[in-house]
PDB file of C-alpha atoms in Angstrom:
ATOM      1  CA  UNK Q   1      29.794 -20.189  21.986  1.00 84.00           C
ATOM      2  CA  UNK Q   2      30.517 -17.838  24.881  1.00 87.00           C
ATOM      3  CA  UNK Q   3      33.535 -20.228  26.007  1.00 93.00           C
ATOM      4  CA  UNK Q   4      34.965 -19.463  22.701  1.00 92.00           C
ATOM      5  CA  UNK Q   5      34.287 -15.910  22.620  1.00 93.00           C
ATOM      6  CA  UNK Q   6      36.148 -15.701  25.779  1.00 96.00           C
ATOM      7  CA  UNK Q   7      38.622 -17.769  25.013  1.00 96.00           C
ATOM      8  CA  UNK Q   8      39.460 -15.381  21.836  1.00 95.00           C
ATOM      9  CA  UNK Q   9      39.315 -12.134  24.095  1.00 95.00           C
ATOM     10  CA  UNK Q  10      41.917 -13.373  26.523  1.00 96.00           C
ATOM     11  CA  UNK Q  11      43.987 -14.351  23.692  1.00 96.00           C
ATOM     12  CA  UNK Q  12      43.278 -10.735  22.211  1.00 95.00           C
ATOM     13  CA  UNK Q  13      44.198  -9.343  25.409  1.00 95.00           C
ATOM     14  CA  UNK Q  14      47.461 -11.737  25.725  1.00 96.00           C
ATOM     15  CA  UNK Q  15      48.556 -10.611  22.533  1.00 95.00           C
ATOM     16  CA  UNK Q  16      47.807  -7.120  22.612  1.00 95.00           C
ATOM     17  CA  UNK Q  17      50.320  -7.397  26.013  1.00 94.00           C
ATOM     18  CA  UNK Q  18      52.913  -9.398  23.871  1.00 95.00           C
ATOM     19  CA  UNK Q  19      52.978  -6.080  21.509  1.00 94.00           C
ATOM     20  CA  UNK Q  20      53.456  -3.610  24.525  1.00 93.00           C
ATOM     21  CA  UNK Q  21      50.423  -2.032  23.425  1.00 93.00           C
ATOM     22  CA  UNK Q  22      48.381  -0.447  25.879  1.00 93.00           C
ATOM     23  CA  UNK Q  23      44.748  -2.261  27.335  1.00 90.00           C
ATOM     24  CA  UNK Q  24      42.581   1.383  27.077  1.00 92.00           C
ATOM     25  CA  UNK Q  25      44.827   2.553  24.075  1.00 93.00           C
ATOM     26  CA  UNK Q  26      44.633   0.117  21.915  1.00 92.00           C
ATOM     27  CA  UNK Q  27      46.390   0.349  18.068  1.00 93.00           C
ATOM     28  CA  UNK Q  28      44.380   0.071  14.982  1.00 95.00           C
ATOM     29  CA  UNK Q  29      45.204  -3.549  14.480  1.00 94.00           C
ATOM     30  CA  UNK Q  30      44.005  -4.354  18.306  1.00 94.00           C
ATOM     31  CA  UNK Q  31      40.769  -2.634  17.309  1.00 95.00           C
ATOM     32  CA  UNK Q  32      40.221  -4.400  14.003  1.00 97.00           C
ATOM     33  CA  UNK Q  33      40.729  -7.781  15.975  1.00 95.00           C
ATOM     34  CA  UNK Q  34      38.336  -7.000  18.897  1.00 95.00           C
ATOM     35  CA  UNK Q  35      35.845  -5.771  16.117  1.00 97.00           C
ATOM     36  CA  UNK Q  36      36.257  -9.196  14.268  1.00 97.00           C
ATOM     37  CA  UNK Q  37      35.781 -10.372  17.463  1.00 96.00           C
ATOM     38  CA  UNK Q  38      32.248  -9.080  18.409  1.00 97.00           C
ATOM     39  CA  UNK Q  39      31.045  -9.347  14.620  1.00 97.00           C
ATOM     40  CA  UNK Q  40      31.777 -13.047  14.774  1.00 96.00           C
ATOM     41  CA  UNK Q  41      30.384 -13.475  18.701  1.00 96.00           C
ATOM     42  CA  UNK Q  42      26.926 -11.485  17.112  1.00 96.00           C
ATOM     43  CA  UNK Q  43      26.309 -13.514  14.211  1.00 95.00           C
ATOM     44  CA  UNK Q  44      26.999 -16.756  15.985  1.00 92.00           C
ATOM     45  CA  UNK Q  45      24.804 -16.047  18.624  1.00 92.00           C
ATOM     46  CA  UNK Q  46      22.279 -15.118  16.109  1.00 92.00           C
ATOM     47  CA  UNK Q  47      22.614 -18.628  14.070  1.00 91.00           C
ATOM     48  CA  UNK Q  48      22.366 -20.467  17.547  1.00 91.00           C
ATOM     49  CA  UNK Q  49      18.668 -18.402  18.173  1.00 91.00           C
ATOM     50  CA  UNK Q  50      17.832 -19.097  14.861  1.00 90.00           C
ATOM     51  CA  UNK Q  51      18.778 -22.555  14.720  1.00 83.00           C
ATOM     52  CA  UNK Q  52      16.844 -25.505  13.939  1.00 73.00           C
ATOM     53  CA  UNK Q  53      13.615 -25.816  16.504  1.00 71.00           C
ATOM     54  CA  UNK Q  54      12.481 -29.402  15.359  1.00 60.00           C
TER      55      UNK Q  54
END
């Protein structure tokens, strides 16, 4: 899950570079996708705690 998660930030950062945008000013739509990006990260890492103990 963290590979993933990582894997989705450098692609976040890659493409934010692609756009010419800025890495500490990011645009609204580079904000939106690195919010998607911890809201997914946090509720995956909350099914894996949560997951099946038997």
């Amino acid at each position: 899950m963290a590979g993933a998660a990582y894997a989705v930030l450098v692609g976040l950062a890659t493409w934010q570079a692609l756009r010419a945008q800025p890495l500490l000013e990011p645009d609204a739509l580079s904000l939106a996708a690195g919010a998607a990006l911890v809201v997914a990260t946090a509720t995956a890492g909350v099914l894996v705690l949560r997951g099946d103990r038997s």
